[in-house]
Amino acid sequence: MSTQSNATESRSKMIQLKNVNKWYGTFHVLKDINLDVYKGERIVVCGPSGSGKSTMIRCINRLEEHQAGDIIVKDIPLTNDLKNIDSVRREVGMVFQHFNLFPHLTVLQNCTLAPIWVRKMPQKQAEEVAMSFLERVKIPHQAHKYPGQLSGGQQQRVAIARSLCMNPEVMLFDEPTSALDPEMIKEVLDTMVQLAESGMTMICVTHEMGFAKTVADRVIFMDAGQIVEENEPEEFFHNPQNERTQLFLSQILQH
Amino acid sequence: MSEFKPLPDQPPPPNTIGAVGWMRAHLFTGPINSVLTVAAAFLILFGISWFINWGLFDADFVGSTRDDCSGEGACWVFIIARLSQFIYGFFPEEQIWRINVMFFIFAACIIALMIEKTPKKGWISLFTLVGFPIISFYLLNGGIFGLEEVETHKWGGLTLTLVIAIVGIVASLPIGILLALGRRSDMPVIRSISIVYIEFWRGVPLITVLFMASVMLPLFMSAGAETDKLMRAMIGVIMFQSAYMAEVVRGGLQAIPKGQTEAAQALGLSYWKTMFLIILPQALKLMIPGIVNTFIALFKDTSLVLIIGLFDLLAIVQSALNDPNWLGFSVEGYIFVAFMFWIFCFGMSRYSQALERKLNTSHR
């Protein structure tokens, strides 16, 4: 394992993964994952496809079930207890590779649905909150359109706003720019940088190394279901310790 | 640096657009197609003109007995003289207003739902699906509010057809949705029950179900626990159709990407909220053609109740054909039945298409 992050123990732990293991049938996807994420920390997870990075963050809000080990989010242990799962999901927002906006609802309805039905917020208040977040991601004028009428970049920004409307403490990003046209990646990354600057705890699975360098507190490299190396971005990119990391970096930074 | 300027749009060539363009593209693309077009047009004109002459110009509409028919064209006198019976069955004449009230409420609901700008559409559809069937039952059956009780064996004709069809439609859709959700459930017991139910009822012909309901069931039950024959037939129809509906709904559910469920779960929505707010609204939209297809099949299948002695529209017309005073008008009778069925089925089909267009928000 690599060097411990410089995060001080005095900061509160937001997410703890202890010896997390997961199998798909007989295939061992996650092997003894140990990870502590502190409040306000920004973590970038990278690695080759099939390395388990998406599975790992999907375990954090129970979209995937882990079979051994402990996951604790804000002192709530993730077990089969539906109450715990619900409370964890309320604290954890997620942005998907393919946006997964609800196509039968307008942009505004996409953003107000969960606050109204899960947080029991009055509709008027939910709409005000939604509009404030849509302004933050710079698309308030599209509020009454349907997702199908927006570009990919706009849809992903709506998806970010939709998650933020639930006022989460942690945001998970699962390859948020991988399905976008090159011209639209920047607008989504700008939104994410802005979010990072506001102090949000973030875990991003991404291959945008520029984003990792500017924003991340820690970069984690995964392969074959294990955390191979974790370090500050400066050290990670310029002085990788593990052979596998060096190979990966040489492949993606070649061009 | 040179500036990028797109070329201006040009209009398409004139003979590829409009009526002329359409006819060139579809009817007269070559010599063989042109010959076929002319021949088909001739056949259609000939056939239609013969039918209109028989059914309209040479036909007889006025009168009260068969002697009023000239015999050259159709004898609609037969239909008109028996129309009341065809529509209301054997309902006591002085109580027929009750059926008319039911028809009126039904028509009002449907019209209100079809008009774009009706306020509170949700409540009206809820009333049509829940309130209207209850009101209709008490209107037809009577026995309360000083209404005289009319036993179900007196119900018949178009009224009976509509009663069975509407009850079948209103009940089979929600049951079908629950069965489809059950079949996709993670819980083995619920999944097994759903699968057994669906596969059992789907594998049995409706006629068998109706026979079982009317002949076998009373044999197993004690003499005192006699239930109404119409009730038994309707339960049979509902059981049968909900199994079909479940498979249509399941098809629609499978077409919704998994990401929709995940996004809803990630936002903290529970299973039922995910289903009713996210998955079903999208899936039902996709399922409209399949659902209406099942509705239309159900509507036409109602005529099978004639084999257990219920007089739906088809059965009542058939029995009128055997009336010695009106022998020999079976063509008119069957055309009338076919026309009535067609009107309702075509209406459902058009309404579903309008609904599909209205609900389409995908903009793909």
mmCIF file of N, CA, C and O in Angstrom, chain A residues 38-115:
data_model
loop_
_atom_site.group_PDB
_atom_site.id
_atom_site.type_symbol
_atom_site.label_atom_id
_atom_site.label_comp_id
_atom_site.label_asym_id
_atom_site.label_seq_id
_atom_site.Cartn_x
_atom_site.Cartn_y
_atom_site.Cartn_z
ATOM 1 N N TYR A 38 -12.300 12.046 4.050
ATOM 2 C CA TYR A 38 -12.591 13.052 5.072
ATOM 3 C C TYR A 38 -13.524 14.111 4.513
ATOM 4 O O TYR A 38 -13.640 14.287 3.298
ATOM 5 N N LYS A 39 -14.160 14.798 5.416
ATOM 6 C CA LYS A 39 -15.101 15.848 5.012
ATOM 7 C C LYS A 39 -14.377 16.905 4.188
ATOM 8 O O LYS A 39 -13.299 17.367 4.554
ATOM 9 N N GLY A 40 -14.961 17.260 3.057
ATOM 10 C CA GLY A 40 -14.393 18.298 2.209
ATOM 11 C C GLY A 40 -13.287 17.811 1.288
ATOM 12 O O GLY A 40 -12.739 18.580 0.507
ATOM 13 N N GLU A 41 -12.968 16.517 1.363
ATOM 14 C CA GLU A 41 -11.881 15.996 0.542
ATOM 15 C C GLU A 41 -12.363 15.704 -0.878
ATOM 16 O O GLU A 41 -13.500 15.278 -1.074
ATOM 17 N N ARG A 42 -11.472 15.940 -1.856
ATOM 18 C CA ARG A 42 -11.799 15.623 -3.248
ATOM 19 C C ARG A 42 -10.892 14.496 -3.719
ATOM 20 O O ARG A 42 -9.669 14.631 -3.728
ATOM 21 N N ILE A 43 -11.514 13.393 -4.114
ATOM 22 C CA ILE A 43 -10.741 12.215 -4.482
ATOM 23 C C ILE A 43 -11.044 11.848 -5.922
ATOM 24 O O ILE A 43 -12.202 11.843 -6.342
ATOM 25 N N VAL A 44 -9.990 11.613 -6.690
ATOM 26 C CA VAL A 44 -10.171 11.144 -8.055
ATOM 27 C C VAL A 44 -9.734 9.685 -8.117
ATOM 28 O O VAL A 44 -8.671 9.333 -7.612
ATOM 29 N N VAL A 45 -10.611 8.839 -8.697
ATOM 30 C CA VAL A 45 -10.296 7.417 -8.839
ATOM 31 C C VAL A 45 -10.071 7.144 -10.312
ATOM 32 O O VAL A 45 -10.906 7.498 -11.142
ATOM 33 N N CYS A 46 -8.919 6.564 -10.653
ATOM 34 C CA CYS A 46 -8.700 6.200 -12.042
ATOM 35 C C CYS A 46 -8.192 4.769 -12.119
ATOM 36 O O CYS A 46 -7.895 4.148 -11.092
ATOM 37 N N GLY A 47 -8.125 4.282 -13.346
ATOM 38 C CA GLY A 47 -7.685 2.900 -13.532
ATOM 39 C C GLY A 47 -8.261 2.349 -14.811
ATOM 40 O O GLY A 47 -9.177 2.944 -15.379
ATOM 41 N N PRO A 48 -7.738 1.208 -15.275
ATOM 42 C CA PRO A 48 -8.254 0.630 -16.517
ATOM 43 C C PRO A 48 -9.696 0.163 -16.361
ATOM 44 O O PRO A 48 -10.187 0.013 -15.250
ATOM 45 N N SER A 49 -10.388 -0.059 -17.499
ATOM 46 C CA SER A 49 -11.781 -0.499 -17.399
ATOM 47 C C SER A 49 -11.817 -1.905 -16.820
ATOM 48 O O SER A 49 -10.926 -2.718 -17.066
ATOM 49 N N GLY A 50 -12.821 -2.175 -16.004
ATOM 50 C CA GLY A 50 -12.914 -3.471 -15.352
ATOM 51 C C GLY A 50 -12.099 -3.566 -14.081
ATOM 52 O O GLY A 50 -11.987 -4.634 -13.490
ATOM 53 N N SER A 51 -11.536 -2.424 -13.637
ATOM 54 C CA SER A 51 -10.693 -2.489 -12.442
ATOM 55 C C SER A 51 -11.510 -2.397 -11.168
ATOM 56 O O SER A 51 -10.976 -2.545 -10.077
ATOM 57 N N GLY A 52 -12.836 -2.118 -11.288
ATOM 58 C CA GLY A 52 -13.697 -2.104 -10.108
ATOM 59 C C GLY A 52 -13.946 -0.715 -9.552
ATOM 60 O O GLY A 52 -14.552 -0.576 -8.497
ATOM 61 N N LYS A 53 -13.488 0.335 -10.274
ATOM 62 C CA LYS A 53 -13.628 1.674 -9.695
ATOM 63 C C LYS A 53 -15.091 2.112 -9.649
ATOM 64 O O LYS A 53 -15.546 2.663 -8.634
ATOM 65 N N SER A 54 -15.852 1.839 -10.729
ATOM 66 C CA SER A 54 -17.278 2.181 -10.690
ATOM 67 C C SER A 54 -18.004 1.360 -9.631
ATOM 68 O O SER A 54 -18.813 1.886 -8.872
ATOM 69 N N THR A 55 -17.679 0.065 -9.580
ATOM 70 C CA THR A 55 -18.318 -0.806 -8.587
ATOM 71 C C THR A 55 -18.069 -0.288 -7.183
ATOM 72 O O THR A 55 -18.965 -0.282 -6.349
ATOM 73 N N MET A 56 -16.849 0.207 -6.939
ATOM 74 C CA MET A 56 -16.531 0.684 -5.594
ATOM 75 C C MET A 56 -17.420 1.858 -5.219
ATOM 76 O O MET A 56 -18.032 1.856 -4.143
ATOM 77 N N ILE A 57 -17.535 2.864 -6.114
ATOM 78 C CA ILE A 57 -18.338 4.013 -5.672
ATOM 79 C C ILE A 57 -19.829 3.668 -5.694
ATOM 80 O O ILE A 57 -20.606 4.240 -4.944
ATOM 81 N N ARG A 58 -20.229 2.699 -6.531
ATOM 82 C CA ARG A 58 -21.642 2.297 -6.505
ATOM 83 C C ARG A 58 -21.981 1.527 -5.222
ATOM 84 O O ARG A 58 -23.150 1.462 -4.839
ATOM 85 N N CYS A 59 -20.965 0.959 -4.568
ATOM 86 C CA CYS A 59 -21.223 0.316 -3.278
ATOM 87 C C CYS A 59 -21.501 1.354 -2.198
ATOM 88 O O CYS A 59 -22.199 1.078 -1.222
ATOM 89 N N ILE A 60 -20.933 2.552 -2.390
ATOM 90 C CA ILE A 60 -21.046 3.558 -1.331
ATOM 91 C C ILE A 60 -22.500 4.006 -1.152
ATOM 92 O O ILE A 60 -22.909 4.342 -0.043
ATOM 93 N N ASN A 61 -23.306 4.024 -2.240
ATOM 94 C CA ASN A 61 -24.731 4.335 -2.017
ATOM 95 C C ASN A 61 -25.619 3.121 -2.298
ATOM 96 O O ASN A 61 -26.791 3.247 -2.591
ATOM 97 N N ARG A 62 -25.026 1.951 -2.198
ATOM 98 C CA ARG A 62 -25.788 0.705 -2.217
ATOM 99 C C ARG A 62 -26.493 0.444 -3.550
ATOM 100 O O ARG A 62 -27.515 -0.244 -3.583
ATOM 101 N N LEU A 63 -25.968 0.991 -4.655
ATOM 102 C CA LEU A 63 -26.491 0.540 -5.938
ATOM 103 C C LEU A 63 -25.953 -0.859 -6.206
ATOM 104 O O LEU A 63 -26.526 -1.623 -6.963
ATOM 105 N N GLU A 64 -24.798 -1.153 -5.584
ATOM 106 C CA GLU A 64 -24.274 -2.517 -5.583
ATOM 107 C C GLU A 64 -24.104 -2.933 -4.122
ATOM 108 O O GLU A 64 -23.783 -2.105 -3.274
ATOM 109 N N GLU A 65 -24.305 -4.218 -3.869
ATOM 110 C CA GLU A 65 -24.191 -4.706 -2.504
ATOM 111 C C GLU A 65 -22.803 -5.323 -2.325
ATOM 112 O O GLU A 65 -22.368 -6.099 -3.176
ATOM 113 N N HIS A 66 -22.109 -4.958 -1.238
ATOM 114 C CA HIS A 66 -20.826 -5.610 -0.967
ATOM 115 C C HIS A 66 -21.101 -6.824 -0.085
ATOM 116 O O HIS A 66 -22.057 -6.838 0.684
ATOM 117 N N GLN A 67 -20.240 -7.843 -0.209
ATOM 118 C CA GLN A 67 -20.534 -9.082 0.503
ATOM 119 C C GLN A 67 -19.703 -9.279 1.757
ATOM 120 O O GLN A 67 -20.045 -10.072 2.610
ATOM 121 N N ALA A 68 -18.586 -8.548 1.855
ATOM 122 C CA ALA A 68 -17.801 -8.660 3.082
ATOM 123 C C ALA A 68 -17.165 -7.314 3.374
ATOM 124 O O ALA A 68 -16.932 -6.523 2.460
ATOM 125 N N GLY A 69 -16.893 -7.047 4.637
ATOM 126 C CA GLY A 69 -16.320 -5.771 5.027
ATOM 127 C C GLY A 69 -17.382 -4.769 5.426
ATOM 128 O O GLY A 69 -18.575 -5.082 5.423
ATOM 129 N N ASP A 70 -16.928 -3.566 5.817
ATOM 130 C CA ASP A 70 -17.872 -2.558 6.305
ATOM 131 C C ASP A 70 -17.767 -1.290 5.474
ATOM 132 O O ASP A 70 -16.673 -0.866 5.102
ATOM 133 N N ILE A 71 -18.924 -0.710 5.194
ATOM 134 C CA ILE A 71 -18.955 0.622 4.598
ATOM 135 C C ILE A 71 -19.740 1.495 5.559
ATOM 136 O O ILE A 71 -20.866 1.155 5.935
ATOM 137 N N ILE A 72 -19.122 2.594 5.992
ATOM 138 C CA ILE A 72 -19.790 3.481 6.945
ATOM 139 C C ILE A 72 -19.811 4.888 6.345
ATOM 140 O O ILE A 72 -18.767 5.436 5.988
ATOM 141 N N VAL A 73 -21.008 5.418 6.170
ATOM 142 C CA VAL A 73 -21.157 6.754 5.609
ATOM 143 C C VAL A 73 -21.742 7.660 6.685
ATOM 144 O O VAL A 73 -22.860 7.416 7.151
ATOM 145 N N LYS A 74 -20.978 8.667 7.093
ATOM 146 C CA LYS A 74 -21.436 9.607 8.126
ATOM 147 C C LYS A 74 -21.956 8.853 9.350
ATOM 148 O O LYS A 74 -23.072 9.086 9.811
ATOM 149 N N ASP A 75 -21.196 7.902 9.832
ATOM 150 C CA ASP A 75 -21.526 7.098 11.026
ATOM 151 C C ASP A 75 -22.681 6.130 10.821
ATOM 152 O O ASP A 75 -23.117 5.464 11.765
ATOM 153 N N ILE A 76 -23.225 6.058 9.577
ATOM 154 C CA ILE A 76 -24.308 5.104 9.337
ATOM 155 C C ILE A 76 -23.718 3.885 8.637
ATOM 156 O O ILE A 76 -23.202 4.004 7.527
ATOM 157 N N PRO A 77 -23.758 2.706 9.272
ATOM 158 C CA PRO A 77 -23.232 1.518 8.593
ATOM 159 C C PRO A 77 -24.208 1.036 7.530
ATOM 160 O O PRO A 77 -25.425 1.011 7.741
ATOM 161 N N LEU A 78 -23.665 0.666 6.345
ATOM 162 C CA LEU A 78 -24.515 0.146 5.272
ATOM 163 C C LEU A 78 -24.730 -1.345 5.493
ATOM 164 O O LEU A 78 -23.812 -2.148 5.354
ATOM 165 N N THR A 79 -25.944 -1.691 5.877
ATOM 166 C CA THR A 79 -26.281 -3.100 6.047
ATOM 167 C C THR A 79 -27.529 -3.367 5.225
ATOM 168 O O THR A 79 -27.917 -2.554 4.407
ATOM 169 N N ASN A 80 -28.170 -4.497 5.468
ATOM 170 C CA ASN A 80 -29.402 -4.777 4.737
ATOM 171 C C ASN A 80 -30.578 -3.968 5.267
ATOM 172 O O ASN A 80 -31.660 -4.004 4.709
ATOM 173 N N ASP A 81 -30.352 -3.236 6.360
ATOM 174 C CA ASP A 81 -31.403 -2.418 6.945
ATOM 175 C C ASP A 81 -31.805 -1.316 5.963
ATOM 176 O O ASP A 81 -31.023 -0.438 5.621
ATOM 177 N N LEU A 82 -33.066 -1.384 5.490
ATOM 178 C CA LEU A 82 -33.521 -0.442 4.473
ATOM 179 C C LEU A 82 -33.474 0.999 4.983
ATOM 180 O O LEU A 82 -33.231 1.922 4.225
ATOM 181 N N LYS A 83 -33.697 1.165 6.290
ATOM 182 C CA LYS A 83 -33.677 2.520 6.867
ATOM 183 C C LYS A 83 -32.303 3.143 6.693
ATOM 184 O O LYS A 83 -32.180 4.300 6.307
ATOM 185 N N ASN A 84 -31.252 2.337 7.002
ATOM 186 C CA ASN A 84 -29.897 2.854 6.848
ATOM 187 C C ASN A 84 -29.604 3.184 5.395
ATOM 188 O O ASN A 84 -28.989 4.199 5.093
ATOM 189 N N ILE A 85 -30.037 2.294 4.495
ATOM 190 C CA ILE A 85 -29.778 2.537 3.078
ATOM 191 C C ILE A 85 -30.429 3.844 2.656
ATOM 192 O O ILE A 85 -29.823 4.676 1.984
ATOM 193 N N ASP A 86 -31.684 4.056 3.097
ATOM 194 C CA ASP A 86 -32.378 5.293 2.745
ATOM 195 C C ASP A 86 -31.640 6.515 3.286
ATOM 196 O O ASP A 86 -31.472 7.505 2.578
ATOM 197 N N SER A 87 -31.185 6.431 4.544
ATOM 198 C CA SER A 87 -30.523 7.623 5.095
ATOM 199 C C SER A 87 -29.193 7.881 4.400
ATOM 200 O O SER A 87 -28.829 9.033 4.186
ATOM 201 N N VAL A 88 -28.485 6.810 4.040
ATOM 202 C CA VAL A 88 -27.223 7.019 3.317
ATOM 203 C C VAL A 88 -27.489 7.661 1.967
ATOM 204 O O VAL A 88 -26.816 8.616 1.572
ATOM 205 N N ARG A 89 -28.521 7.167 1.262
ATOM 206 C CA ARG A 89 -28.790 7.708 -0.075
ATOM 207 C C ARG A 89 -29.186 9.178 -0.016
ATOM 208 O O ARG A 89 -28.985 9.931 -0.963
ATOM 209 N N ARG A 90 -29.801 9.581 1.115
ATOM 210 C CA ARG A 90 -30.157 10.989 1.261
ATOM 211 C C ARG A 90 -28.929 11.871 1.392
ATOM 212 O O ARG A 90 -28.946 13.031 1.027
ATOM 213 N N GLU A 91 -27.851 11.310 1.953
ATOM 214 C CA GLU A 91 -26.639 12.109 2.168
ATOM 215 C C GLU A 91 -25.688 12.068 0.983
ATOM 216 O O GLU A 91 -24.764 12.858 0.909
ATOM 217 N N VAL A 92 -25.889 11.103 0.096
ATOM 218 C CA VAL A 92 -24.936 10.874 -0.989
ATOM 219 C C VAL A 92 -25.619 11.131 -2.332
ATOM 220 O O VAL A 92 -26.603 10.481 -2.662
ATOM 221 N N GLY A 93 -25.095 12.093 -3.082
ATOM 222 C CA GLY A 93 -25.618 12.343 -4.426
ATOM 223 C C GLY A 93 -24.772 11.615 -5.445
ATOM 224 O O GLY A 93 -23.605 11.323 -5.199
ATOM 225 N N MET A 94 -25.387 11.296 -6.603
ATOM 226 C CA MET A 94 -24.604 10.559 -7.602
ATOM 227 C C MET A 94 -24.880 11.102 -9.000
ATOM 228 O O MET A 94 -26.018 11.399 -9.350
ATOM 229 N N VAL A 95 -23.803 11.210 -9.780
ATOM 230 C CA VAL A 95 -23.917 11.641 -11.172
ATOM 231 C C VAL A 95 -23.398 10.502 -12.039
ATOM 232 O O VAL A 95 -22.330 9.946 -11.765
ATOM 233 N N PHE A 96 -24.181 10.142 -13.065
ATOM 234 C CA PHE A 96 -23.878 8.942 -13.844
ATOM 235 C C PHE A 96 -23.243 9.298 -15.186
ATOM 236 O O PHE A 96 -23.406 10.405 -15.696
ATOM 237 N N GLN A 97 -22.588 8.304 -15.760
ATOM 238 C CA GLN A 97 -21.994 8.489 -17.083
ATOM 239 C C GLN A 97 -23.051 8.882 -18.120
ATOM 240 O O GLN A 97 -22.848 9.768 -18.922
ATOM 241 N N HIS A 98 -24.202 8.214 -18.073
ATOM 242 C CA HIS A 98 -25.235 8.478 -19.078
ATOM 243 C C HIS A 98 -26.349 9.366 -18.539
ATOM 244 O O HIS A 98 -27.500 9.241 -18.945
ATOM 245 N N PHE A 99 -26.035 10.238 -17.625
ATOM 246 C CA PHE A 99 -26.920 11.271 -17.065
ATOM 247 C C PHE A 99 -28.105 10.690 -16.301
ATOM 248 O O PHE A 99 -28.396 11.111 -15.197
ATOM 249 N N ASN A 100 -28.847 9.756 -16.957
ATOM 250 C CA ASN A 100 -30.023 9.132 -16.354
ATOM 251 C C ASN A 100 -31.035 10.158 -15.850
ATOM 252 O O ASN A 100 -31.632 10.001 -14.797
ATOM 253 N N LEU A 101 -31.232 11.219 -16.652
ATOM 254 C CA LEU A 101 -32.336 12.133 -16.327
ATOM 255 C C LEU A 101 -33.639 11.422 -16.639
ATOM 256 O O LEU A 101 -33.670 10.473 -17.423
ATOM 257 N N PHE A 102 -34.735 11.893 -16.010
ATOM 258 C CA PHE A 102 -36.038 11.277 -16.261
ATOM 259 C C PHE A 102 -36.668 11.940 -17.487
ATOM 260 O O PHE A 102 -37.089 13.092 -17.419
ATOM 261 N N PRO A 103 -36.748 11.219 -18.613
ATOM 262 C CA PRO A 103 -37.116 11.889 -19.869
ATOM 263 C C PRO A 103 -38.566 12.362 -19.923
ATOM 264 O O PRO A 103 -38.897 13.207 -20.736
ATOM 265 N N HIS A 104 -39.425 11.816 -19.035
ATOM 266 C CA HIS A 104 -40.838 12.214 -19.102
ATOM 267 C C HIS A 104 -41.123 13.438 -18.243
ATOM 268 O O HIS A 104 -42.254 13.906 -18.200
ATOM 269 N N LEU A 105 -40.101 13.954 -17.558
ATOM 270 C CA LEU A 105 -40.291 15.126 -16.709
ATOM 271 C C LEU A 105 -39.446 16.282 -17.242
ATOM 272 O O LEU A 105 -38.394 16.057 -17.847
ATOM 273 N N THR A 106 -39.909 17.513 -16.991
ATOM 274 C CA THR A 106 -39.113 18.663 -17.413
ATOM 275 C C THR A 106 -37.877 18.756 -16.522
ATOM 276 O O THR A 106 -37.771 18.078 -15.499
ATOM 277 N N VAL A 107 -36.948 19.618 -16.946
ATOM 278 C CA VAL A 107 -35.721 19.816 -16.185
ATOM 279 C C VAL A 107 -36.053 20.198 -14.744
ATOM 280 O O VAL A 107 -35.507 19.638 -13.785
ATOM 281 N N LEU A 108 -37.009 21.134 -14.596
ATOM 282 C CA LEU A 108 -37.368 21.584 -13.243
ATOM 283 C C LEU A 108 -37.978 20.436 -12.438
ATOM 284 O O LEU A 108 -37.639 20.235 -11.268
ATOM 285 N N GLN A 109 -38.866 19.663 -13.084
ATOM 286 C CA GLN A 109 -39.499 18.535 -12.371
ATOM 287 C C GLN A 109 -38.465 17.482 -11.988
ATOM 288 O O GLN A 109 -38.565 16.871 -10.926
ATOM 289 N N ASN A 110 -37.450 17.280 -12.858
ATOM 290 C CA ASN A 110 -36.369 16.363 -12.519
ATOM 291 C C ASN A 110 -35.709 16.779 -11.210
ATOM 292 O O ASN A 110 -35.346 15.942 -10.393
ATOM 293 N N CYS A 111 -35.557 18.100 -11.059
ATOM 294 C CA CYS A 111 -34.839 18.607 -9.882
ATOM 295 C C CYS A 111 -35.720 18.634 -8.635
ATOM 296 O O CYS A 111 -35.210 18.531 -7.523
ATOM 297 N N THR A 112 -37.023 18.803 -8.803
ATOM 298 C CA THR A 112 -37.883 18.944 -7.622
ATOM 299 C C THR A 112 -38.453 17.616 -7.142
ATOM 300 O O THR A 112 -38.929 17.525 -6.017
ATOM 301 N N LEU A 113 -38.392 16.583 -7.996
ATOM 302 C CA LEU A 113 -39.055 15.320 -7.661
ATOM 303 C C LEU A 113 -38.613 14.742 -6.321
ATOM 304 O O LEU A 113 -39.429 14.505 -5.422
ATOM 305 N N ALA A 114 -37.290 14.559 -6.175
ATOM 306 C CA ALA A 114 -36.812 13.927 -4.928
ATOM 307 C C ALA A 114 -37.024 14.823 -3.700
ATOM 308 O O ALA A 114 -37.480 14.328 -2.664
ATOM 309 N N PRO A 115 -36.713 16.138 -3.779
ATOM 310 C CA PRO A 115 -37.000 16.963 -2.593
ATOM 311 C C PRO A 115 -38.464 16.887 -2.166
ATOM 312 O O PRO A 115 -38.761 16.834 -0.970
#
